[in-house]
C-alpha cells in the first residue's frame, strides 16, 4: 500500500518573508484564516500632568499598561463619535 504522508516540514516565517521580498508568490503558505493586522504607527500626544496621573491610576486599577488604557479610551471615543454621527444623519424614506 502506498503511504500518503502529509508531514511536510514547516517553513519558517523568515523564509517566507525572504521569498516575499524576492517577489515570490507566498500565498500558498496561508490558509486564509485569522485576521489581517494593521501596521502600527507611532504618535506623540501631549497631556497634562494631572491627566497622566489619571491614566496611570486607571492603568493600575485595571492592571494593564498606560498605552492599553489610552488605546481603549480612544477606541471608545471614536465608536461614540460614529454612533452620534449616525444618529444625526437624516433617515432615508423607504
PDB file of N, CA and C in Angstrom:
ATOM      1  N   UNK A   1       0.842  -1.177   0.000  1.00  0.00           N
ATOM      2  CA  UNK A   1       0.000   0.000   0.000  1.00  0.00           C
ATOM      3  C   UNK A   1       0.884   1.236   0.000  1.00  0.00           C
ATOM      4  N   UNK A   2       0.476   2.249  -0.739  1.00  0.00           N
ATOM      5  CA  UNK A   2       1.241   3.475  -0.881  1.00  0.00           C
ATOM      6  C   UNK A   2       1.014   4.385   0.320  1.00  0.00           C
ATOM      7  N   UNK A   3       2.107   4.894   0.884  1.00  0.00           N
ATOM      8  CA  UNK A   3       1.991   5.815   2.007  1.00  0.00           C
ATOM      9  C   UNK A   3       1.726   7.215   1.480  1.00  0.00           C
ATOM     10  N   UNK A   4       0.744   7.868   2.075  1.00  0.00           N
ATOM     11  CA  UNK A   4       0.461   9.253   1.714  1.00  0.00           C
ATOM     12  C   UNK A   4       0.717  10.107   2.936  1.00  0.00           C
ATOM     13  N   UNK A   5       1.952  10.422   3.119  1.00  0.00           N
ATOM     14  CA  UNK A   5       2.353  11.225   4.268  1.00  0.00           C
ATOM     15  C   UNK A   5       2.168  12.704   3.955  1.00  0.00           C
ATOM     16  N   UNK A   6       1.515  13.388   4.864  1.00  0.00           N
ATOM     17  CA  UNK A   6       1.278  14.814   4.697  1.00  0.00           C
ATOM     18  C   UNK A   6       2.121  15.599   5.688  1.00  0.00           C
ATOM     19  N   UNK A   7       3.267  15.050   6.050  1.00  0.00           N
ATOM     20  CA  UNK A   7       4.091  15.665   7.090  1.00  0.00           C
ATOM     21  C   UNK A   7       5.224  16.489   6.485  1.00  0.00           C
ATOM     22  N   UNK A   8       4.835  17.487   5.713  1.00  0.00           N
ATOM     23  CA  UNK A   8       5.844  18.393   5.154  1.00  0.00           C
ATOM     24  C   UNK A   8       6.411  19.238   6.285  1.00  0.00           C
ATOM     25  N   UNK A   9       7.712  19.452   6.223  1.00  0.00           N
ATOM     26  CA  UNK A   9       8.375  20.235   7.262  1.00  0.00           C
ATOM     27  C   UNK A   9       7.893  21.685   7.199  1.00  0.00           C
ATOM     28  N   UNK A  10       7.496  22.258   8.348  1.00  0.00           N
ATOM     29  CA  UNK A  10       7.018  23.646   8.330  1.00  0.00           C
ATOM     30  C   UNK A  10       8.112  24.611   7.880  1.00  0.00           C
ATOM     31  N   UNK A  11       7.688  25.648   7.187  1.00  0.00           N
ATOM     32  CA  UNK A  11       8.612  26.656   6.689  1.00  0.00           C
ATOM     33  C   UNK A  11       8.621  27.814   7.685  1.00  0.00           C
ATOM     34  N   UNK A  12       9.795  28.326   7.991  1.00  0.00           N
ATOM     35  CA  UNK A  12       9.900  29.407   8.974  1.00  0.00           C
ATOM     36  C   UNK A  12       9.350  30.709   8.407  1.00  0.00           C
ATOM     37  N   UNK A  13       8.937  31.585   9.301  1.00  0.00           N
ATOM     38  CA  UNK A  13       8.426  32.895   8.905  1.00  0.00           C
ATOM     39  C   UNK A  13       9.508  33.698   8.183  1.00  0.00           C
ATOM     40  N   UNK A  14      10.751  33.524   8.607  1.00  0.00           N
ATOM     41  CA  UNK A  14      11.855  34.230   7.963  1.00  0.00           C
ATOM     42  C   UNK A  14      12.003  33.812   6.505  1.00  0.00           C
ATOM     43  N   UNK A  15      11.860  32.515   6.259  1.00  0.00           N
ATOM     44  CA  UNK A  15      11.980  32.001   4.890  1.00  0.00           C
ATOM     45  C   UNK A  15      10.862  32.549   4.018  1.00  0.00           C
ATOM     46  N   UNK A  16       9.645  32.559   4.562  1.00  0.00           N
ATOM     47  CA  UNK A  16       8.501  33.097   3.813  1.00  0.00           C
ATOM     48  C   UNK A  16       8.726  34.580   3.524  1.00  0.00           C
ATOM     49  N   UNK A  17       9.206  35.317   4.526  1.00  0.00           N
ATOM     50  CA  UNK A  17       9.458  36.751   4.345  1.00  0.00           C
ATOM     51  C   UNK A  17      10.510  36.992   3.273  1.00  0.00           C
ATOM     52  N   UNK A  18      11.563  36.181   3.272  1.00  0.00           N
ATOM     53  CA  UNK A  18      12.619  36.332   2.264  1.00  0.00           C
ATOM     54  C   UNK A  18      12.066  36.078   0.866  1.00  0.00           C
ATOM     55  N   UNK A  19      11.232  35.046   0.749  1.00  0.00           N
ATOM     56  CA  UNK A  19      10.636  34.744  -0.554  1.00  0.00           C
ATOM     57  C   UNK A  19       9.731  35.877  -1.018  1.00  0.00           C
ATOM     58  N   UNK A  20       8.955  36.434  -0.084  1.00  0.00           N
ATOM     59  CA  UNK A  20       8.050  37.538  -0.429  1.00  0.00           C
ATOM     60  C   UNK A  20       8.839  38.759  -0.865  1.00  0.00           C
ATOM     61  N   UNK A  21       9.952  39.034  -0.196  1.00  0.00           N
ATOM     62  CA  UNK A  21      10.790  40.173  -0.569  1.00  0.00           C
ATOM     63  C   UNK A  21      11.370  40.015  -1.967  1.00  0.00           C
ATOM     64  N   UNK A  22      11.609  38.765  -2.380  1.00  0.00           N
ATOM     65  CA  UNK A  22      12.126  38.498  -3.726  1.00  0.00           C
ATOM     66  C   UNK A  22      11.032  38.576  -4.780  1.00  0.00           C
ATOM     67  N   UNK A  23       9.767  38.702  -4.327  1.00  0.00           N
ATOM     68  CA  UNK A  23       8.660  38.781  -5.272  1.00  0.00           C
ATOM     69  C   UNK A  23       8.003  37.440  -5.542  1.00  0.00           C
ATOM     70  N   UNK A  24       8.406  36.402  -4.822  1.00  0.00           N
ATOM     71  CA  UNK A  24       7.817  35.077  -4.995  1.00  0.00           C
ATOM     72  C   UNK A  24       6.417  35.058  -4.383  1.00  0.00           C
ATOM     73  N   UNK A  25       5.483  34.373  -5.035  1.00  0.00           N
ATOM     74  CA  UNK A  25       4.128  34.229  -4.509  1.00  0.00           C
ATOM     75  C   UNK A  25       4.175  33.309  -3.291  1.00  0.00           C
ATOM     76  N   UNK A  26       3.794  33.824  -2.129  1.00  0.00           N
ATOM     77  CA  UNK A  26       3.831  33.042  -0.887  1.00  0.00           C
ATOM     78  C   UNK A  26       2.429  32.748  -0.372  1.00  0.00           C
ATOM     79  N   UNK A  27       1.414  32.993  -1.181  1.00  0.00           N
ATOM     80  CA  UNK A  27       0.034  32.826  -0.728  1.00  0.00           C
ATOM     81  C   UNK A  27      -0.286  31.380  -0.342  1.00  0.00           C
ATOM     82  N   UNK A  28       0.405  30.404  -0.934  1.00  0.00           N
ATOM     83  CA  UNK A  28       0.118  29.008  -0.621  1.00  0.00           C
ATOM     84  C   UNK A  28       0.525  28.631   0.811  1.00  0.00           C
ATOM     85  N   UNK A  29       1.292  29.489   1.485  1.00  0.00           N
ATOM     86  CA  UNK A  29       1.672  29.227   2.871  1.00  0.00           C
ATOM     87  C   UNK A  29       0.553  29.587   3.849  1.00  0.00           C
ATOM     88  N   UNK A  30      -0.463  30.284   3.367  1.00  0.00           N
ATOM     89  CA  UNK A  30      -1.515  30.785   4.245  1.00  0.00           C
ATOM     90  C   UNK A  30      -2.842  30.128   3.923  1.00  0.00           C
ATOM     91  N   UNK A  31      -3.601  29.854   4.966  1.00  0.00           N
ATOM     92  CA  UNK A  31      -4.862  29.145   4.806  1.00  0.00           C
ATOM     93  C   UNK A  31      -6.069  30.066   4.739  1.00  0.00           C
ATOM     94  N   UNK A  32      -5.869  31.370   4.829  1.00  0.00           N
ATOM     95  CA  UNK A  32      -6.983  32.295   4.730  1.00  0.00           C
ATOM     96  C   UNK A  32      -7.749  32.473   6.032  1.00  0.00           C
ATOM     97  N   UNK A  33      -7.216  31.963   7.116  1.00  0.00           N
ATOM     98  CA  UNK A  33      -7.859  32.136   8.410  1.00  0.00           C
ATOM     99  C   UNK A  33      -7.138  33.232   9.173  1.00  0.00           C
ATOM    100  N   UNK A  34      -7.787  33.732  10.190  1.00  0.00           N
ATOM    101  CA  UNK A  34      -7.183  34.770  11.006  1.00  0.00           C
ATOM    102  C   UNK A  34      -7.565  36.137  10.490  1.00  0.00           C
ATOM    103  N   UNK A  35      -6.894  37.136  10.989  1.00  0.00           N
ATOM    104  CA  UNK A  35      -7.217  38.496  10.579  1.00  0.00           C
ATOM    105  C   UNK A  35      -5.948  39.226  10.191  1.00  0.00           C
ATOM    106  N   UNK A  36      -6.125  40.192   9.349  1.00  0.00           N
ATOM    107  CA  UNK A  36      -5.008  40.997   8.894  1.00  0.00           C
ATOM    108  C   UNK A  36      -4.694  42.029   9.973  1.00  0.00           C
ATOM    109  N   UNK A  37      -3.483  42.102  10.378  1.00  0.00           N
ATOM    110  CA  UNK A  37      -3.072  43.055  11.397  1.00  0.00           C
ATOM    111  C   UNK A  37      -2.638  44.338  10.705  1.00  0.00           C
ATOM    112  N   UNK A  38      -3.233  45.429  11.143  1.00  0.00           N
ATOM    113  CA  UNK A  38      -2.900  46.721  10.569  1.00  0.00           C
ATOM    114  C   UNK A  38      -1.511  47.151  11.027  1.00  0.00           C
ATOM    115  N   UNK A  39      -0.781  47.859  10.185  1.00  0.00           N
ATOM    116  CA  UNK A  39       0.528  48.354  10.609  1.00  0.00           C
ATOM    117  C   UNK A  39       0.368  49.385  11.718  1.00  0.00           C
ATOM    118  N   UNK A  40       1.307  49.399  12.622  1.00  0.00           N
ATOM    119  CA  UNK A  40       1.284  50.314  13.754  1.00  0.00           C
ATOM    120  C   UNK A  40       2.021  51.593  13.367  1.00  0.00           C
ATOM    121  N   UNK A  41       1.448  52.702  13.760  1.00  0.00           N
ATOM    122  CA  UNK A  41       2.111  53.985  13.539  1.00  0.00           C
ATOM    123  C   UNK A  41       2.223  54.694  14.880  1.00  0.00           C
ATOM    124  N   UNK A  42       3.415  55.096  15.214  1.00  0.00           N
ATOM    125  CA  UNK A  42       3.682  55.756  16.490  1.00  0.00           C
ATOM    126  C   UNK A  42       3.293  57.227  16.406  1.00  0.00           C
ATOM    127  N   UNK A  43       2.649  57.722  17.474  1.00  0.00           N
ATOM    128  CA  UNK A  43       2.282  59.140  17.552  1.00  0.00           C
ATOM    129  C   UNK A  43       2.696  59.688  18.907  1.00  0.00           C
ATOM    130  N   UNK A  44       2.902  60.975  18.959  1.00  0.00           N
ATOM    131  CA  UNK A  44       3.190  61.646  20.227  1.00  0.00           C
ATOM    132  C   UNK A  44       1.979  62.478  20.604  1.00  0.00           C
ATOM    133  N   UNK A  45       1.589  62.407  21.863  1.00  0.00           N
ATOM    134  CA  UNK A  45       0.455  63.171  22.352  1.00  0.00           C
ATOM    135  C   UNK A  45       0.881  63.886  23.627  1.00  0.00           C
ATOM    136  N   UNK A  46       0.640  65.170  23.673  1.00  0.00           N
ATOM    137  CA  UNK A  46       0.937  65.945  24.877  1.00  0.00           C
ATOM    138  C   UNK A  46      -0.281  65.952  25.779  1.00  0.00           C
ATOM    139  N   UNK A  47      -0.093  65.602  27.045  1.00  0.00           N
ATOM    140  CA  UNK A  47      -1.176  65.634  28.029  1.00  0.00           C
ATOM    141  C   UNK A  47      -0.668  66.342  29.278  1.00  0.00           C
ATOM    142  N   UNK A  48      -1.607  66.822  30.070  1.00  0.00           N
ATOM    143  CA  UNK A  48      -1.223  67.493  31.312  1.00  0.00           C
ATOM    144  C   UNK A  48      -0.750  66.456  32.322  1.00  0.00           C
ATOM    145  N   UNK A  49      -0.020  66.907  33.311  1.00  0.00           N
ATOM    146  CA  UNK A  49       0.484  66.010  34.350  1.00  0.00           C
ATOM    147  C   UNK A  49      -0.676  65.345  35.090  1.00  0.00           C
ATOM    148  N   UNK A  50      -1.742  66.104  35.348  1.00  0.00           N
ATOM    149  CA  UNK A  50      -2.873  65.519  36.072  1.00  0.00           C
ATOM    150  C   UNK A  50      -3.578  64.449  35.235  1.00  0.00           C
ATOM    151  N   UNK A  51      -3.672  64.661  33.925  1.00  0.00           N
ATOM    152  CA  UNK A  51      -4.279  63.645  33.066  1.00  0.00           C
ATOM    153  C   UNK A  51      -3.409  62.391  33.028  1.00  0.00           C
ATOM    154  N   UNK A  52      -2.112  62.579  33.018  1.00  0.00           N
ATOM    155  CA  UNK A  52      -1.195  61.446  33.029  1.00  0.00           C
ATOM    156  C   UNK A  52      -1.347  60.644  34.321  1.00  0.00           C
ATOM    157  N   UNK A  53      -1.513  61.345  35.439  1.00  0.00           N
ATOM    158  CA  UNK A  53      -1.743  60.661  36.721  1.00  0.00           C
ATOM    159  C   UNK A  53      -3.040  59.872  36.678  1.00  0.00           C
ATOM    160  N   UNK A  54      -4.091  60.449  36.085  1.00  0.00           N
ATOM    161  CA  UNK A  54      -5.367  59.741  35.957  1.00  0.00           C
ATOM    162  C   UNK A  54      -5.207  58.483  35.105  1.00  0.00           C
ATOM    163  N   UNK A  55      -4.492  58.617  33.994  1.00  0.00           N
ATOM    164  CA  UNK A  55      -4.264  57.460  33.129  1.00  0.00           C
ATOM    165  C   UNK A  55      -3.493  56.378  33.870  1.00  0.00           C
ATOM    166  N   UNK A  56      -2.481  56.779  34.618  1.00  0.00           N
ATOM    167  CA  UNK A  56      -1.686  55.808  35.372  1.00  0.00           C
ATOM    168  C   UNK A  56      -2.514  55.122  36.445  1.00  0.00           C
ATOM    169  N   UNK A  57      -3.398  55.878  37.118  1.00  0.00           N
ATOM    170  CA  UNK A  57      -4.273  55.271  38.134  1.00  0.00           C
ATOM    171  C   UNK A  57      -5.219  54.260  37.496  1.00  0.00           C
ATOM    172  N   UNK A  58      -5.795  54.642  36.359  1.00  0.00           N
ATOM    173  CA  UNK A  58      -6.699  53.729  35.653  1.00  0.00           C
ATOM    174  C   UNK A  58      -5.955  52.472  35.216  1.00  0.00           C
ATOM    175  N   UNK A  59      -4.751  52.652  34.710  1.00  0.00           N
ATOM    176  CA  UNK A  59      -3.954  51.501  34.275  1.00  0.00           C
ATOM    177  C   UNK A  59      -3.654  50.581  35.449  1.00  0.00           C
ATOM    178  N   UNK A  60      -3.326  51.173  36.583  1.00  0.00           N
ATOM    179  CA  UNK A  60      -3.015  50.365  37.764  1.00  0.00           C
ATOM    180  C   UNK A  60      -4.260  49.614  38.252  1.00  0.00           C
ATOM    181  N   UNK A  61      -5.410  50.295  38.264  1.00  0.00           N
ATOM    182  CA  UNK A  61      -6.660  49.652  38.688  1.00  0.00           C
ATOM    183  C   UNK A  61      -7.031  48.492  37.779  1.00  0.00           C
ATOM    184  N   UNK A  62      -6.790  48.663  36.486  1.00  0.00           N
ATOM    185  CA  UNK A  62      -7.135  47.634  35.509  1.00  0.00           C
ATOM    186  C   UNK A  62      -6.028  46.610  35.306  1.00  0.00           C
ATOM    187  N   UNK A  63      -4.874  46.881  35.910  1.00  0.00           N
ATOM    188  CA  UNK A  63      -3.707  46.009  35.783  1.00  0.00           C
ATOM    189  C   UNK A  63      -3.287  45.836  34.318  1.00  0.00           C
ATOM    190  N   UNK A  64      -3.261  46.965  33.606  1.00  0.00           N
ATOM    191  CA  UNK A  64      -2.809  46.986  32.219  1.00  0.00           C
ATOM    192  C   UNK A  64      -1.843  48.153  32.059  1.00  0.00           C
ATOM    193  N   UNK A  65      -1.260  48.268  30.896  1.00  0.00           N
ATOM    194  CA  UNK A  65      -0.317  49.357  30.651  1.00  0.00           C
ATOM    195  C   UNK A  65      -1.056  50.670  30.395  1.00  0.00           C
ATOM    196  N   UNK A  66      -0.352  51.758  30.553  1.00  0.00           N
ATOM    197  CA  UNK A  66      -0.899  53.079  30.235  1.00  0.00           C
ATOM    198  C   UNK A  66      -1.328  53.106  28.767  1.00  0.00           C
ATOM    199  N   UNK A  67      -0.502  52.540  27.911  1.00  0.00           N
ATOM    200  CA  UNK A  67      -0.815  52.523  26.483  1.00  0.00           C
ATOM    201  C   UNK A  67      -2.129  51.787  26.213  1.00  0.00           C
ATOM    202  N   UNK A  68      -2.368  50.689  26.905  1.00  0.00           N
ATOM    203  CA  UNK A  68      -3.607  49.936  26.723  1.00  0.00           C
ATOM    204  C   UNK A  68      -4.816  50.776  27.125  1.00  0.00           C
ATOM    205  N   UNK A  69      -4.682  51.531  28.210  1.00  0.00           N
ATOM    206  CA  UNK A  69      -5.777  52.401  28.647  1.00  0.00           C
ATOM    207  C   UNK A  69      -6.036  53.469  27.587  1.00  0.00           C
ATOM    208  N   UNK A  70      -4.990  54.095  27.094  1.00  0.00           N
ATOM    209  CA  UNK A  70      -5.145  55.155  26.094  1.00  0.00           C
ATOM    210  C   UNK A  70      -5.811  54.603  24.841  1.00  0.00           C
ATOM    211  N   UNK A  71      -5.344  53.465  24.353  1.00  0.00           N
ATOM    212  CA  UNK A  71      -5.908  52.891  23.136  1.00  0.00           C
ATOM    213  C   UNK A  71      -7.373  52.514  23.334  1.00  0.00           C
ATOM    214  N   UNK A  72      -7.710  51.974  24.493  1.00  0.00           N
ATOM    215  CA  UNK A  72      -9.092  51.597  24.776  1.00  0.00           C
ATOM    216  C   UNK A  72      -9.993  52.827  24.829  1.00  0.00           C
ATOM    217  N   UNK A  73      -9.529  53.875  25.498  1.00  0.00           N
ATOM    218  CA  UNK A  73     -10.338  55.092  25.604  1.00  0.00           C
ATOM    219  C   UNK A  73     -10.507  55.778  24.247  1.00  0.00           C
ATOM    220  N   UNK A  74      -9.473  55.783  23.445  1.00  0.00           N
ATOM    221  CA  UNK A  74      -9.578  56.376  22.111  1.00  0.00           C
ATOM    222  C   UNK A  74     -10.572  55.578  21.267  1.00  0.00           C
ATOM    223  N   UNK A  75     -10.496  54.240  21.329  1.00  0.00           N
ATOM    224  CA  UNK A  75     -11.437  53.398  20.579  1.00  0.00           C
ATOM    225  C   UNK A  75     -12.876  53.675  21.000  1.00  0.00           C
ATOM    226  N   UNK A  76     -13.098  53.766  22.322  1.00  0.00           N
ATOM    227  CA  UNK A  76     -14.447  54.045  22.827  1.00  0.00           C
ATOM    228  C   UNK A  76     -14.942  55.407  22.351  1.00  0.00           C
ATOM    229  N   UNK A  77     -14.075  56.405  22.386  1.00  0.00           N
ATOM    230  CA  UNK A  77     -14.461  57.745  21.955  1.00  0.00           C
ATOM    231  C   UNK A  77     -14.792  57.763  20.460  1.00  0.00           C
ATOM    232  N   UNK A  78     -14.007  57.065  19.653  1.00  0.00           N
ATOM    233  CA  UNK A  78     -14.293  57.007  18.220  1.00  0.00           C
ATOM    234  C   UNK A  78     -15.612  56.294  17.946  1.00  0.00           C
ATOM    235  N   UNK A  79     -15.860  55.179  18.638  1.00  0.00           N
ATOM    236  CA  UNK A  79     -17.125  54.459  18.474  1.00  0.00           C
ATOM    237  C   UNK A  79     -18.303  55.356  18.840  1.00  0.00           C
ATOM    238  N   UNK A  80     -18.166  56.086  19.932  1.00  0.00           N
ATOM    239  CA  UNK A  80     -19.212  57.003  20.377  1.00  0.00           C
ATOM    240  C   UNK A  80     -19.433  58.109  19.331  1.00  0.00           C
ATOM    241  N   UNK A  81     -18.370  58.605  18.772  1.00  0.00           N
ATOM    242  CA  UNK A  81     -18.449  59.634  17.731  1.00  0.00           C
ATOM    243  C   UNK A  81     -19.226  59.118  16.523  1.00  0.00           C
ATOM    244  N   UNK A  82     -18.896  57.907  16.063  1.00  0.00           N
ATOM    245  CA  UNK A  82     -19.574  57.353  14.891  1.00  0.00           C
ATOM    246  C   UNK A  82     -21.049  57.089  15.166  1.00  0.00           C
ATOM    247  N   UNK A  83     -21.374  56.630  16.371  1.00  0.00           N
ATOM    248  CA  UNK A  83     -22.777  56.403  16.727  1.00  0.00           C
ATOM    249  C   UNK A  83     -23.542  57.722  16.743  1.00  0.00           C
ATOM    250  N   UNK A  84     -22.956  58.762  17.319  1.00  0.00           N
ATOM    251  CA  UNK A  84     -23.607  60.067  17.371  1.00  0.00           C
ATOM    252  C   UNK A  84     -23.795  60.625  15.962  1.00  0.00           C
ATOM    253  N   UNK A  85     -22.798  60.461  15.121  1.00  0.00           N
ATOM    254  CA  UNK A  85     -22.890  60.963  13.748  1.00  0.00           C
ATOM    255  C   UNK A  85     -23.996  60.234  12.992  1.00  0.00           C
ATOM    256  N   UNK A  86     -24.089  58.927  13.191  1.00  0.00           N
ATOM    257  CA  UNK A  86     -25.128  58.143  12.521  1.00  0.00           C
ATOM    258  C   UNK A  86     -26.516  58.574  13.005  1.00  0.00           C
ATOM    259  N   UNK A  87     -26.636  58.892  14.282  1.00  0.00           N
ATOM    260  CA  UNK A  87     -27.926  59.317  14.831  1.00  0.00           C
ATOM    261  C   UNK A  87     -28.352  60.672  14.281  1.00  0.00           C
ATOM    262  N   UNK A  88     -27.393  61.526  13.929  1.00  0.00           N
ATOM    263  CA  UNK A  88     -27.695  62.858  13.391  1.00  0.00           C
ATOM    264  C   UNK A  88     -28.091  62.827  11.919  1.00  0.00           C
ATOM    265  N   UNK A  89     -27.699  61.780  11.208  1.00  0.00           N
ATOM    266  CA  UNK A  89     -27.975  61.716   9.776  1.00  0.00           C
ATOM    267  C   UNK A  89     -29.478  61.550   9.539  1.00  0.00           C
ATOM    268  N   UNK A  90     -30.011  62.260   8.560  1.00  0.00           N
ATOM    269  CA  UNK A  90     -31.442  62.121   8.274  1.00  0.00           C
ATOM    270  C   UNK A  90     -31.730  60.712   7.746  1.00  0.00           C
ATOM    271  N   UNK A  91     -32.842  60.186   8.195  1.00  0.00           N
ATOM    272  CA  UNK A  91     -33.228  58.844   7.760  1.00  0.00           C
ATOM    273  C   UNK A  91     -33.805  58.925   6.354  1.00  0.00           C
ATOM    274  N   UNK A  92     -33.430  57.986   5.515  1.00  0.00           N
ATOM    275  CA  UNK A  92     -33.939  57.979   4.149  1.00  0.00           C
ATOM    276  C   UNK A  92     -35.345  57.367   4.152  1.00  0.00           C
ATOM    277  N   UNK A  93     -36.211  57.908   3.330  1.00  0.00           N
ATOM    278  CA  UNK A  93     -37.594  57.401   3.241  1.00  0.00           C
ATOM    279  C   UNK A  93     -37.593  56.097   2.484  1.00  0.00           C
ATOM    280  N   UNK A  94     -38.200  55.079   3.073  1.00  0.00           N
ATOM    281  CA  UNK A  94     -38.253  53.775   2.419  1.00  0.00           C
ATOM    282  C   UNK A  94     -39.611  53.502   1.865  1.00  0.00           C
TER     283      UNK A  94
END
